[in-house]
Amino acid sequence: MSKDLNSPFRTKTVEQSIRDTEEPEHALRKSLSAWDLTVFGVGVIIGTGIFVLTGIAARNNAGPATSVAFVAAGIVCALAALCYAEFASTVPVAGSAYTFSYASIGELPAWIIGWDLVLEFALGTAVVAVGWSGYVRHLMSTNLGWDMPTALSGPDEGGTFDLLAFLLVLLLTAILVVGTKLSARITAIVVAIKVTVVLLVIVAGLFFIKADNYSPFIPPAQPQPAGSGLTAPLVQVLFGYAPTNFGVMGIFTAASLIFFAFIGFDVVATAAEETKNPQRDMPRGILGSLIICTVLYVAVTLVVTGMQKYTEMSASAPLAEAFKSVNQPFFSGAISLGAAVGLITVCMILLLGQTRVFFAMSRDGLLPRVFSVTHPKFRTPYRATILLGSVIAVIAGFTSLEKLAELVNIGTLFAFVVVALGVIVLRRTRPDLHRAFRTPWVPVVPILSIAASFWLMLNLPVETWIRFGIWMVIGFVVYFLYGRHNSRLAKEGMDARY
C-alpha cells in the first residue's frame, strides 16, 4: 500500500484486495471452473464479429488475406491476454483491469479505468441487444410472417422504442441476479449452438470452395479515400498517414477493424473472484477461449472467401449470403438463426462484466457502498445488477447507438494499455508476490501490447477520441467530488491519523 494515503495514487495491496473478498456481506460465491470461464470467453467473443466483420474486411480491406488479418488481430489480443492472465491469477478479485490497476498504478488510474470499463460494457451490452433485436425481427418477418409494429422496432427502424432489446436485457438481468452458475449453464447451451453453426459453416462450406476465388490472395494495394475533419483517423490528423486497402498494409488495416471481433476475452477476468481455483483456471479460461476463437475465425474466413469472390461478398451477412450464392438456403437460414441465438450470450457476459466492475468499485468506496452488498441467498451483487440492468435496458430501448458503439472499441484498447503497464509496475514494486502464471519476456511483451493497442487506437476517428475524452473528464469530476473522499483507503488514512 502507498505510504501516503492522502495521495490519489495510493495503491491497494494485493493482500488487502483478497481480504476484502472474505467479508461475508460483500463476498461472491465461488462456483466457476476453467471450463465455465472458457465457455464465457467463447460465448462473448463469437458474436457479430464472425457473422458480419468477415465480409466487411474481405470486401473492403484485405480480400482472401482477411484470414491473415485475423491472425494479426489475434496476436495483438494474445499479448494483452498474457498480461491479463498474470494479473487474474495473482489478484483473483472482481473488477478486472480496475482491480489490477488499483494494486499496481494507484487509485486515480484505477478509477479512470473502472469508469472506462463501465462505459465500455454498458454500451456494448446495449449495442448487442439492439443487434439481437434486429436479427429476431428479421427472422420473425421472413420465416413466420410476423412484423413488429414500427413504433416498437427501435429508433434505427424509424420507431421510438425497441421492445425486444429492452426485454432481453431485463431477462438477462434476472438470470444474473440468480447466480453466475446458472448464467454459465445457459451460456454453455447457447455457445454449443453457436459453435455448432460455425463448424457447420466450415464443414459444409468446404464442398463449395473454388480455387479461383483465392486469386489474388493479397489483392493489389489501393489508397483509402482521405478522411476529413472529425471523421478522419487520428493517425492521419497527427502524422498525415493514410491507411491503404488491400496489399500487405491492407491486411493490417483489416486487422484494426476485425480486432473488435475479439472484444470480450477480457470480460473473463472480471469473474476471477467467483472462480474456484483462479490461480490455475483464469489463465486457462482467458488464453483457451482466445485460441479457440482465433482458430474458428481463420477457418471460417478461409472457407467463406473460397466460396464467394471477395468483391461480391455481403457487408451485412457474409456467411449467410455465401451459402445463398451456391444455392444452399437451408444453411443460410441456420446461420441467421445461430447469429440471433449467439448474441444472447454476448449480451449476458458483457452485462456480467459491467456489474462486477461496478461492484468492485463500490466495495472500495469509490461508488456508494450500498451497491456492493451481495444477495443473502445467491451471493451475487444483486443491487448493482438490477440498477445497471434497468438503465441499460432503457438505453437499448430508446437509443440508436451506432456512433456510440465506437466508444466500446477505444475503451477496450485503453484497458489493454493500462493492464500491460500494470504488469511492468507490479513486477518492480512487488517482485515477492506469488504468480501462478507469469507473463513471458517482461517487459518486452507488455511493451509490445501497449504499442499494438495504441496503434489501433490511433486508427479510430477523431470524434471517437473527443467523446472518450468527455467521458473521462466527467470521471475525473466524479472522483474528486465523491470517490477520493469516500474511498476505503482514504478513510483508513484518516483513522491512522486520529
Short mmCIF file of C-alpha atoms in Angstrom, two decimals:
data_model
loop_
_atom_site.label_atom_id
_atom_site.label_comp_id
_atom_site.label_asym_id
_atom_site.label_seq_id
_atom_site.Cartn_x
_atom_site.Cartn_y
_atom_site.Cartn_z
CA MET A 1 0.00 0.00 0.00
CA SER A 2 1.23 3.52 -0.75
CA LYS A 3 2.65 5.25 2.31
CA ASP A 4 0.74 8.47 1.52
CA LEU A 5 -2.91 7.52 1.96
CA ASN A 6 -3.98 11.05 1.01
CA SER A 7 -2.49 10.75 -2.46
CA PRO A 8 -4.80 9.97 -5.41
CA PHE A 9 -2.10 7.50 -6.46
CA ARG A 10 -2.34 5.47 -3.24
CA THR A 11 -2.29 1.77 -4.03
CA LYS A 12 -4.23 -1.08 -2.51
CA THR A 13 -2.12 -4.13 -1.74
CA VAL A 14 -2.93 -7.49 -3.27
CA GLU A 15 -3.36 -8.89 0.26
CA GLN A 16 -5.89 -6.14 1.11
CA SER A 17 -7.83 -6.81 -2.09
CA ILE A 18 -8.05 -10.51 -1.27
CA ARG A 19 -9.11 -9.80 2.35
CA ASP A 20 -11.98 -7.68 1.06
CA THR A 21 -13.38 -10.71 -0.75
CA GLU A 22 -13.73 -12.52 2.59
CA GLU A 23 -16.21 -10.05 4.12
CA PRO A 24 -19.47 -12.06 4.32
CA GLU A 25 -21.73 -9.17 3.31
CA HIS A 26 -19.60 -8.35 0.25
CA ALA A 27 -18.44 -11.83 -0.79
CA LEU A 28 -19.27 -13.54 -4.08
CA ARG A 29 -19.93 -17.26 -4.43
CA LYS A 30 -17.05 -19.28 -5.94
CA SER A 31 -18.69 -21.61 -8.45
CA LEU A 32 -16.85 -21.31 -11.77
CA SER A 33 -14.34 -23.75 -13.28
CA ALA A 34 -11.82 -23.39 -16.11
CA TRP A 35 -14.44 -24.88 -18.43
CA ASP A 36 -17.03 -22.29 -17.35
CA LEU A 37 -14.53 -19.48 -17.96
CA THR A 38 -13.60 -20.82 -21.40
CA VAL A 39 -17.28 -21.07 -22.30
CA PHE A 40 -17.79 -17.49 -21.11
CA GLY A 41 -14.89 -16.35 -23.26
CA VAL A 42 -16.03 -18.19 -26.39
CA GLY A 43 -19.59 -17.04 -25.71
CA VAL A 44 -18.73 -13.36 -25.72
CA ILE A 45 -16.04 -13.38 -28.44
CA ILE A 46 -18.03 -15.25 -31.10
CA GLY A 47 -20.72 -12.73 -31.92
CA THR A 48 -21.34 -10.19 -34.63
CA GLY A 49 -17.63 -10.23 -35.49
CA ILE A 50 -17.59 -13.62 -37.15
CA PHE A 51 -21.04 -13.16 -38.70
CA VAL A 52 -20.51 -9.62 -40.04
CA LEU A 53 -16.93 -8.28 -39.93
CA THR A 54 -15.60 -11.13 -42.08
CA GLY A 55 -17.45 -9.79 -45.10
CA ILE A 56 -16.65 -6.13 -44.49
CA ALA A 57 -12.92 -6.77 -44.06
CA ALA A 58 -12.67 -9.10 -47.07
CA ARG A 59 -14.66 -6.88 -49.40
CA ASN A 60 -13.12 -3.54 -48.45
CA ASN A 61 -9.68 -4.16 -46.94
CA ALA A 62 -7.86 -7.46 -47.46
CA GLY A 63 -9.69 -9.89 -49.77
CA PRO A 64 -8.87 -13.58 -49.06
CA ALA A 65 -5.93 -12.41 -46.91
CA THR A 66 -8.51 -11.46 -44.25
CA SER A 67 -7.61 -14.80 -42.67
CA VAL A 68 -4.09 -13.43 -42.13
CA ALA A 69 -5.61 -10.26 -40.66
CA PHE A 70 -7.46 -12.41 -38.11
CA VAL A 71 -4.13 -13.96 -37.13
CA ALA A 72 -2.57 -10.49 -36.73
CA ALA A 73 -5.50 -9.28 -34.61
CA GLY A 74 -5.33 -12.48 -32.57
CA ILE A 75 -1.64 -11.84 -31.84
CA VAL A 76 -2.44 -8.32 -30.56
CA CYS A 77 -5.10 -9.79 -28.29
CA ALA A 78 -2.77 -12.58 -27.19
CA LEU A 79 -0.21 -10.02 -26.00
CA ALA A 80 -2.89 -8.40 -23.87
CA ALA A 81 -4.25 -11.79 -22.77
CA LEU A 82 -0.86 -12.82 -21.37
CA CYS A 83 -0.88 -9.69 -19.21
CA TYR A 84 -4.49 -10.28 -18.11
CA ALA A 85 -3.68 -13.89 -17.24
CA GLU A 86 -0.85 -12.89 -14.89
CA PHE A 87 -2.98 -10.32 -13.09
CA ALA A 88 -6.09 -12.50 -12.88
CA SER A 89 -4.13 -15.36 -11.30
CA THR A 90 -2.19 -13.05 -8.94
CA VAL A 91 -5.10 -10.77 -7.92
CA PRO A 92 -8.17 -13.06 -8.13
CA VAL A 93 -10.63 -10.28 -7.30
CA ALA A 94 -13.67 -8.96 -9.18
CA GLY A 95 -13.10 -5.90 -11.30
CA SER A 96 -10.59 -6.98 -13.96
CA ALA A 97 -8.41 -4.09 -15.18
CA TYR A 98 -9.80 -1.79 -12.46
CA THR A 99 -8.62 -4.07 -9.63
CA PHE A 100 -5.30 -4.77 -11.35
CA SER A 101 -4.61 -1.04 -11.72
CA TYR A 102 -5.52 -0.35 -8.08
CA ALA A 103 -2.89 -2.87 -6.95
CA SER A 104 -0.14 -1.55 -9.21
CA ILE A 105 -0.51 2.02 -10.50
CA GLY A 106 -2.80 3.69 -7.96
CA GLU A 107 -6.33 4.70 -7.05
CA LEU A 108 -6.87 7.51 -9.59
CA PRO A 109 -5.70 5.45 -12.59
CA ALA A 110 -7.81 2.55 -11.26
CA TRP A 111 -10.85 4.81 -11.02
CA ILE A 112 -10.32 6.06 -14.57
CA ILE A 113 -10.03 2.54 -15.98
CA GLY A 114 -13.06 1.43 -13.96
CA TRP A 115 -15.02 4.42 -15.25
CA ASP A 116 -13.89 3.47 -18.74
CA LEU A 117 -14.99 -0.16 -18.31
CA VAL A 118 -18.42 0.88 -17.02
CA LEU A 119 -18.95 2.80 -20.26
CA GLU A 120 -17.46 0.04 -22.43
CA PHE A 121 -19.58 -2.77 -21.03
CA ALA A 122 -22.78 -0.70 -20.75
CA LEU A 123 -22.71 0.47 -24.35
CA GLY A 124 -21.50 -2.93 -25.52
CA THR A 125 -24.47 -4.63 -23.83
CA ALA A 126 -26.94 -2.14 -25.29
CA VAL A 127 -25.49 -2.30 -28.80
CA VAL A 128 -25.55 -6.11 -28.85
CA ALA A 129 -29.13 -6.14 -27.51
CA VAL A 130 -30.21 -3.83 -30.33
CA GLY A 131 -28.38 -6.03 -32.86
CA TRP A 132 -30.06 -9.14 -31.47
CA SER A 133 -33.44 -7.43 -31.75
CA GLY A 134 -32.79 -6.73 -35.43
CA TYR A 135 -31.92 -10.39 -36.13
CA VAL A 136 -35.03 -11.63 -34.33
CA ARG A 137 -37.34 -9.19 -36.11
CA HIS A 138 -35.85 -10.30 -39.45
CA LEU A 139 -36.32 -14.00 -38.62
CA MET A 140 -39.90 -13.45 -37.47
CA SER A 141 -40.73 -11.49 -40.60
CA THR A 142 -39.13 -13.82 -43.16
CA ASN A 143 -40.00 -17.18 -41.57
CA LEU A 144 -43.23 -16.58 -39.66
CA GLY A 145 -44.70 -13.56 -41.40
CA TRP A 146 -44.83 -11.65 -38.10
CA ASP A 147 -43.87 -8.00 -38.18
CA MET A 148 -43.21 -5.93 -35.09
CA PRO A 149 -45.09 -2.61 -35.02
CA THR A 150 -42.79 0.13 -36.26
CA ALA A 151 -43.21 2.08 -33.03
CA LEU A 152 -41.74 -0.88 -31.07
CA SER A 153 -38.91 -1.62 -33.50
CA GLY A 154 -36.48 0.98 -32.20
CA PRO A 155 -35.06 4.30 -33.46
CA ASP A 156 -32.95 2.62 -36.16
CA GLU A 157 -36.15 1.42 -37.83
CA GLY A 158 -37.99 4.73 -37.50
CA GLY A 159 -39.72 3.76 -34.24
CA THR A 160 -39.49 5.16 -30.75
CA PHE A 161 -38.86 2.10 -28.55
CA ASP A 162 -37.09 -1.22 -29.13
CA LEU A 163 -39.25 -3.58 -27.10
CA LEU A 164 -37.27 -6.76 -27.84
CA ALA A 165 -33.91 -5.25 -26.83
CA PHE A 166 -35.47 -3.86 -23.63
CA LEU A 167 -37.00 -7.22 -22.65
CA LEU A 168 -33.79 -9.15 -23.43
CA VAL A 169 -31.68 -7.01 -21.08
CA LEU A 170 -34.27 -7.32 -18.30
CA LEU A 171 -34.39 -11.11 -18.69
CA LEU A 172 -30.60 -11.41 -18.58
CA THR A 173 -30.53 -9.14 -15.53
CA ALA A 174 -32.84 -11.53 -13.70
CA ILE A 175 -30.66 -14.51 -14.68
CA LEU A 176 -27.51 -12.80 -13.39
CA VAL A 177 -29.21 -11.96 -10.09
CA VAL A 178 -29.99 -15.65 -9.54
CA GLY A 179 -26.33 -16.61 -10.00
CA THR A 180 -23.31 -16.91 -12.25
CA LYS A 181 -23.52 -20.71 -12.26
CA LEU A 182 -27.00 -20.54 -13.80
CA SER A 183 -25.78 -17.99 -16.34
CA ALA A 184 -22.81 -20.27 -17.07
CA ARG A 185 -25.14 -23.20 -17.79
CA ILE A 186 -27.32 -21.10 -20.09
CA THR A 187 -24.22 -19.74 -21.77
CA ALA A 188 -22.88 -23.27 -22.29
CA ILE A 189 -26.07 -24.29 -24.10
CA VAL A 190 -26.12 -21.21 -26.32
CA VAL A 191 -22.38 -21.45 -27.03
CA ALA A 192 -22.85 -25.08 -28.08
CA ILE A 193 -25.48 -23.95 -30.60
CA LYS A 194 -23.28 -21.09 -31.81
CA VAL A 195 -20.13 -23.19 -32.22
CA THR A 196 -22.18 -25.88 -34.00
CA VAL A 197 -23.31 -23.27 -36.53
CA VAL A 198 -19.71 -22.10 -37.02
CA LEU A 199 -18.49 -25.67 -37.53
CA LEU A 200 -21.40 -26.22 -39.92
CA VAL A 201 -20.17 -23.29 -41.99
CA ILE A 202 -16.64 -24.69 -42.06
CA VAL A 203 -17.52 -28.30 -42.89
CA ALA A 204 -20.38 -27.64 -45.33
CA GLY A 205 -18.54 -24.78 -46.99
CA LEU A 206 -15.54 -26.94 -47.82
CA PHE A 207 -17.61 -28.63 -50.56
CA PHE A 208 -18.28 -25.32 -52.34
CA ILE A 209 -14.80 -23.78 -52.38
CA LYS A 210 -13.48 -22.65 -55.78
CA ALA A 211 -9.73 -22.14 -56.04
CA ASP A 212 -10.19 -19.19 -58.41
CA ASN A 213 -11.81 -17.19 -55.60
CA TYR A 214 -8.47 -17.13 -53.75
CA SER A 215 -6.72 -15.38 -56.64
CA PRO A 216 -5.21 -12.97 -55.91
CA PHE A 217 -4.83 -13.95 -52.25
CA ILE A 218 -3.45 -10.48 -51.47
CA PRO A 219 -5.15 -8.04 -53.90
CA PRO A 220 -3.12 -5.05 -55.21
CA ALA A 221 -2.91 -2.09 -52.82
CA GLN A 222 -5.35 0.78 -53.19
CA PRO A 223 -5.25 4.09 -51.27
CA GLN A 224 -8.17 4.67 -48.92
CA PRO A 225 -10.34 7.73 -49.56
CA ALA A 226 -8.91 10.52 -47.40
CA GLY A 227 -10.95 11.28 -44.32
CA SER A 228 -11.65 14.81 -43.23
CA GLY A 229 -12.49 16.68 -40.06
CA LEU A 230 -13.76 14.69 -37.10
CA THR A 231 -14.32 11.53 -39.14
CA ALA A 232 -10.65 11.18 -40.10
CA PRO A 233 -8.50 8.67 -38.18
CA LEU A 234 -6.37 10.35 -35.53
CA VAL A 235 -3.20 8.88 -37.08
CA GLN A 236 -3.98 10.73 -40.30
CA VAL A 237 -4.55 14.04 -38.48
CA LEU A 238 -1.36 13.73 -36.42
CA PHE A 239 1.08 12.17 -38.88
CA GLY A 240 -0.55 12.51 -42.31
CA TYR A 241 -0.60 8.72 -42.67
CA ALA A 242 -3.48 7.46 -44.80
CA PRO A 243 -4.21 3.70 -44.40
CA THR A 244 -4.46 1.60 -47.54
CA ASN A 245 -6.94 -1.01 -48.69
CA PHE A 246 -5.60 -4.36 -49.93
CA GLY A 247 -1.92 -5.10 -50.39
CA VAL A 248 0.22 -6.04 -47.38
CA MET A 249 -0.74 -2.89 -45.45
CA GLY A 250 -4.40 -3.63 -46.18
CA ILE A 251 -4.04 -6.73 -44.02
CA PHE A 252 -3.17 -4.52 -41.06
CA THR A 253 -5.99 -2.11 -41.93
CA ALA A 254 -8.34 -5.10 -41.83
CA ALA A 255 -6.77 -6.22 -38.54
CA SER A 256 -7.61 -2.86 -36.94
CA LEU A 257 -11.24 -3.44 -37.96
CA ILE A 258 -11.64 -7.12 -37.09
CA PHE A 259 -9.70 -6.71 -33.85
CA PHE A 260 -13.07 -5.80 -32.41
CA ALA A 261 -14.35 -9.26 -33.25
CA PHE A 262 -12.14 -10.42 -30.35
CA ILE A 263 -13.51 -7.96 -27.80
CA GLY A 264 -14.74 -9.86 -24.79
CA PHE A 265 -11.96 -12.18 -23.65
CA ASP A 266 -11.05 -9.55 -21.05
CA VAL A 267 -14.54 -9.97 -19.56
CA VAL A 268 -13.42 -13.39 -18.32
CA ALA A 269 -11.06 -11.64 -15.89
CA THR A 270 -14.00 -9.89 -14.18
CA ALA A 271 -15.18 -13.28 -12.87
CA ALA A 272 -11.89 -14.09 -11.09
CA GLU A 273 -13.43 -13.77 -7.63
CA GLU A 274 -16.16 -16.28 -8.50
CA THR A 275 -13.70 -18.91 -9.73
CA LYS A 276 -12.97 -21.98 -7.61
CA ASN A 277 -9.25 -22.09 -8.42
CA PRO A 278 -8.41 -18.74 -10.05
CA GLN A 279 -4.63 -19.23 -9.96
CA ARG A 280 -4.94 -22.22 -12.26
CA ASP A 281 -8.24 -21.63 -14.08
CA MET A 282 -8.09 -17.92 -15.03
CA PRO A 283 -5.11 -18.26 -17.41
CA ARG A 284 -6.70 -21.37 -18.93
CA GLY A 285 -10.03 -19.62 -19.44
CA ILE A 286 -8.57 -16.41 -20.91
CA LEU A 287 -5.98 -17.97 -23.21
CA GLY A 288 -8.07 -21.03 -24.06
CA SER A 289 -11.08 -19.04 -25.27
CA LEU A 290 -8.86 -16.72 -27.31
CA ILE A 291 -7.06 -19.62 -29.04
CA ILE A 292 -10.31 -21.45 -29.84
CA CYS A 293 -11.92 -18.35 -31.33
CA THR A 294 -8.86 -17.41 -33.38
CA VAL A 295 -8.76 -20.88 -34.97
CA LEU A 296 -12.50 -20.72 -35.74
CA TYR A 297 -12.23 -17.20 -37.18
CA VAL A 298 -9.38 -18.13 -39.52
CA ALA A 299 -11.11 -21.33 -40.68
CA VAL A 300 -14.42 -19.57 -41.37
CA THR A 301 -12.68 -16.77 -43.29
CA LEU A 302 -10.76 -19.21 -45.48
CA VAL A 303 -13.93 -21.14 -46.29
CA VAL A 304 -16.17 -18.14 -46.99
CA THR A 305 -13.65 -16.31 -49.18
CA GLY A 306 -13.19 -19.58 -51.07
CA MET A 307 -16.93 -19.97 -51.61
CA GLN A 308 -17.56 -16.47 -52.95
CA LYS A 309 -15.33 -13.88 -54.63
CA TYR A 310 -14.38 -11.25 -52.09
CA THR A 311 -15.61 -8.44 -54.38
CA GLU A 312 -19.12 -9.94 -54.28
CA MET A 313 -19.34 -10.61 -50.53
CA SER A 314 -22.14 -9.14 -48.46
CA ALA A 315 -21.16 -6.49 -45.92
CA SER A 316 -24.10 -7.25 -43.60
CA ALA A 317 -24.48 -11.06 -43.65
CA PRO A 318 -21.47 -12.57 -45.45
CA LEU A 319 -21.79 -16.13 -44.14
CA ALA A 320 -25.48 -16.47 -44.94
CA GLU A 321 -25.06 -14.77 -48.34
CA ALA A 322 -22.12 -17.03 -49.25
CA PHE A 323 -24.37 -20.08 -48.94
CA LYS A 324 -27.15 -18.31 -50.83
CA SER A 325 -24.67 -17.73 -53.66
CA VAL A 326 -24.21 -21.51 -54.02
CA ASN A 327 -27.96 -22.22 -53.74
CA GLN A 328 -27.95 -23.58 -50.18
CA PRO A 329 -30.82 -21.71 -48.46
CA PHE A 330 -31.00 -24.22 -45.57
CA PHE A 331 -27.51 -23.37 -44.38
CA SER A 332 -28.22 -19.68 -44.89
CA GLY A 333 -31.22 -19.86 -42.55
CA ALA A 334 -29.33 -21.90 -39.97
CA ILE A 335 -26.56 -19.30 -39.89
CA SER A 336 -29.04 -16.45 -39.35
CA LEU A 337 -30.65 -18.38 -36.50
CA GLY A 338 -27.25 -19.14 -34.96
CA ALA A 339 -26.31 -15.46 -35.11
CA ALA A 340 -29.52 -14.46 -33.32
CA VAL A 341 -29.08 -17.09 -30.60
CA GLY A 342 -25.37 -16.39 -30.24
CA LEU A 343 -25.82 -12.70 -29.49
CA ILE A 344 -27.72 -13.59 -26.31
CA THR A 345 -24.56 -14.84 -24.62
CA VAL A 346 -22.56 -11.84 -25.79
CA CYS A 347 -25.10 -9.54 -24.17
CA MET A 348 -25.22 -11.58 -20.96
CA ILE A 349 -21.46 -11.77 -20.43
CA LEU A 350 -20.93 -8.06 -21.15
CA LEU A 351 -23.59 -7.29 -18.54
CA LEU A 352 -21.89 -9.70 -16.13
CA GLY A 353 -18.57 -7.92 -16.66
CA GLN A 354 -20.02 -4.49 -16.03
CA THR A 355 -21.78 -5.44 -12.81
CA ARG A 356 -18.55 -6.96 -11.42
CA VAL A 357 -16.52 -3.83 -12.16
CA PHE A 358 -19.23 -1.64 -10.62
CA PHE A 359 -19.39 -3.98 -7.60
CA ALA A 360 -15.62 -3.81 -7.05
CA MET A 361 -15.59 -0.01 -7.26
CA SER A 362 -18.47 0.16 -4.81
CA ARG A 363 -16.78 -2.21 -2.35
CA ASP A 364 -13.73 0.08 -2.40
CA GLY A 365 -15.93 3.09 -1.57
CA LEU A 366 -15.31 4.89 -4.88
CA LEU A 367 -19.02 4.41 -5.59
CA PRO A 368 -21.75 4.15 -2.90
CA ARG A 369 -21.10 1.04 -0.77
CA VAL A 370 -24.77 0.06 -0.85
CA PHE A 371 -24.19 -1.43 -4.31
CA SER A 372 -21.53 -3.86 -3.05
CA VAL A 373 -23.92 -5.79 -0.81
CA THR A 374 -24.47 -9.32 -2.12
CA HIS A 375 -27.74 -11.28 -2.09
CA PRO A 376 -28.06 -13.38 1.10
CA LYS A 377 -29.04 -16.49 -0.87
CA PHE A 378 -27.50 -16.18 -4.35
CA ARG A 379 -24.31 -14.33 -3.25
CA THR A 380 -24.47 -12.07 -6.33
CA PRO A 381 -24.22 -8.24 -6.40
CA TYR A 382 -27.96 -8.00 -6.94
CA ARG A 383 -28.37 -4.28 -6.25
CA ALA A 384 -25.71 -3.27 -8.77
CA THR A 385 -27.06 -5.82 -11.27
CA ILE A 386 -30.66 -4.57 -11.00
CA LEU A 387 -29.60 -0.91 -11.23
CA LEU A 388 -27.31 -1.35 -14.22
CA GLY A 389 -29.59 -3.83 -15.99
CA SER A 390 -32.52 -1.43 -15.72
CA VAL A 391 -30.52 1.53 -17.01
CA ILE A 392 -29.06 -0.44 -19.92
CA ALA A 393 -32.49 -1.84 -20.82
CA VAL A 394 -33.81 1.71 -21.14
CA ILE A 395 -30.77 2.80 -23.18
CA ALA A 396 -31.19 -0.20 -25.50
CA GLY A 397 -34.90 0.53 -25.85
CA PHE A 398 -34.72 4.22 -26.67
CA THR A 399 -31.31 4.96 -28.16
CA SER A 400 -29.66 4.47 -31.53
CA LEU A 401 -26.09 3.61 -30.60
CA GLU A 402 -24.37 3.25 -33.96
CA LYS A 403 -21.86 6.07 -33.31
CA LEU A 404 -21.54 5.46 -29.58
CA ALA A 405 -20.54 1.86 -30.28
CA GLU A 406 -17.08 3.10 -31.30
CA LEU A 407 -16.54 4.07 -27.66
CA VAL A 408 -16.59 0.37 -26.82
CA ASN A 409 -13.57 -0.11 -29.07
CA ILE A 410 -11.43 2.69 -27.68
CA GLY A 411 -12.41 1.76 -24.12
CA THR A 412 -11.22 -1.82 -24.57
CA LEU A 413 -7.90 -0.78 -26.08
CA PHE A 414 -7.35 1.74 -23.28
CA ALA A 415 -7.89 -1.07 -20.76
CA PHE A 416 -5.31 -3.22 -22.58
CA VAL A 417 -2.74 -0.42 -22.31
CA VAL A 418 -3.31 0.07 -18.58
CA VAL A 419 -3.15 -3.65 -17.75
CA ALA A 420 0.11 -4.12 -19.68
CA LEU A 421 1.59 -1.11 -17.88
CA GLY A 422 0.39 -2.53 -14.56
CA VAL A 423 2.24 -5.81 -15.13
CA ILE A 424 5.53 -3.92 -15.57
CA VAL A 425 4.93 -1.76 -12.48
CA LEU A 426 3.87 -4.63 -10.19
CA ARG A 427 6.88 -6.73 -11.22
CA ARG A 428 9.11 -3.90 -10.00
CA THR A 429 7.18 -2.92 -6.84
CA ARG A 430 6.15 -6.41 -5.68
CA PRO A 431 8.65 -8.96 -7.02
CA ASP A 432 7.88 -11.10 -3.92
CA LEU A 433 4.29 -11.86 -4.97
CA HIS A 434 3.44 -15.45 -5.86
CA ARG A 435 2.41 -15.51 -9.51
CA ALA A 436 0.71 -18.74 -10.57
CA PHE A 437 1.04 -17.54 -14.17
CA ARG A 438 3.84 -15.23 -15.31
CA THR A 439 3.71 -13.19 -18.49
CA PRO A 440 6.80 -14.24 -20.50
CA TRP A 441 9.55 -11.82 -21.52
CA VAL A 442 8.59 -8.92 -19.29
CA PRO A 443 8.86 -6.02 -20.11
CA VAL A 444 9.05 -6.87 -23.85
CA VAL A 445 5.58 -8.48 -24.14
CA PRO A 446 3.75 -5.75 -22.16
CA ILE A 447 5.52 -3.02 -24.16
CA LEU A 448 4.54 -4.72 -27.42
CA SER A 449 0.96 -4.97 -26.13
CA ILE A 450 0.92 -1.25 -25.29
CA ALA A 451 2.35 -0.30 -28.69
CA ALA A 452 -0.05 -2.52 -30.66
CA SER A 453 -3.12 -1.37 -28.73
CA PHE A 454 -2.17 2.30 -29.01
CA TRP A 455 -1.63 1.94 -32.75
CA LEU A 456 -5.14 0.58 -33.17
CA MET A 457 -6.48 3.44 -31.03
CA LEU A 458 -4.80 5.94 -33.37
CA ASN A 459 -6.74 4.41 -36.28
CA LEU A 460 -10.06 5.40 -34.68
CA PRO A 461 -11.82 8.64 -35.77
CA VAL A 462 -11.10 11.94 -34.04
CA GLU A 463 -14.75 12.21 -32.95
CA THR A 464 -14.41 8.94 -31.04
CA TRP A 465 -11.42 10.36 -29.15
CA ILE A 466 -13.42 13.50 -28.33
CA ARG A 467 -16.37 11.53 -26.93
CA PHE A 468 -13.99 9.35 -24.95
CA GLY A 469 -12.26 12.45 -23.58
CA ILE A 470 -15.57 13.96 -22.46
CA TRP A 471 -16.49 10.76 -20.59
CA MET A 472 -13.06 10.72 -18.92
CA VAL A 473 -13.44 14.37 -17.82
CA ILE A 474 -16.78 13.50 -16.22
CA GLY A 475 -14.99 10.62 -14.48
CA PHE A 476 -12.36 12.95 -13.04
CA VAL A 477 -15.08 15.25 -11.68
CA VAL A 478 -16.96 12.36 -10.01
CA TYR A 479 -13.74 11.04 -8.46
CA PHE A 480 -12.61 14.32 -6.94
CA LEU A 481 -16.11 15.25 -5.71
CA TYR A 482 -17.02 11.82 -4.29
CA GLY A 483 -14.62 8.91 -4.75
CA ARG A 484 -11.43 10.43 -3.36
CA HIS A 485 -13.03 11.32 -0.02
CA ASN A 486 -15.17 8.19 0.37
CA SER A 487 -12.60 5.61 -0.66
CA ARG A 488 -11.84 2.99 1.98
CA LEU A 489 -8.14 3.75 1.68
CA ALA A 490 -8.83 7.42 2.39
CA LYS A 491 -10.83 6.51 5.50
CA GLU A 492 -8.06 4.18 6.66
CA GLY A 493 -5.69 7.13 6.35
CA MET A 494 -7.97 9.26 8.49
CA ASP A 495 -8.27 6.50 11.10
CA ALA A 496 -4.49 6.21 11.23
CA ARG A 497 -4.13 9.94 11.88
CA TYR A 498 -6.71 10.20 14.67
#
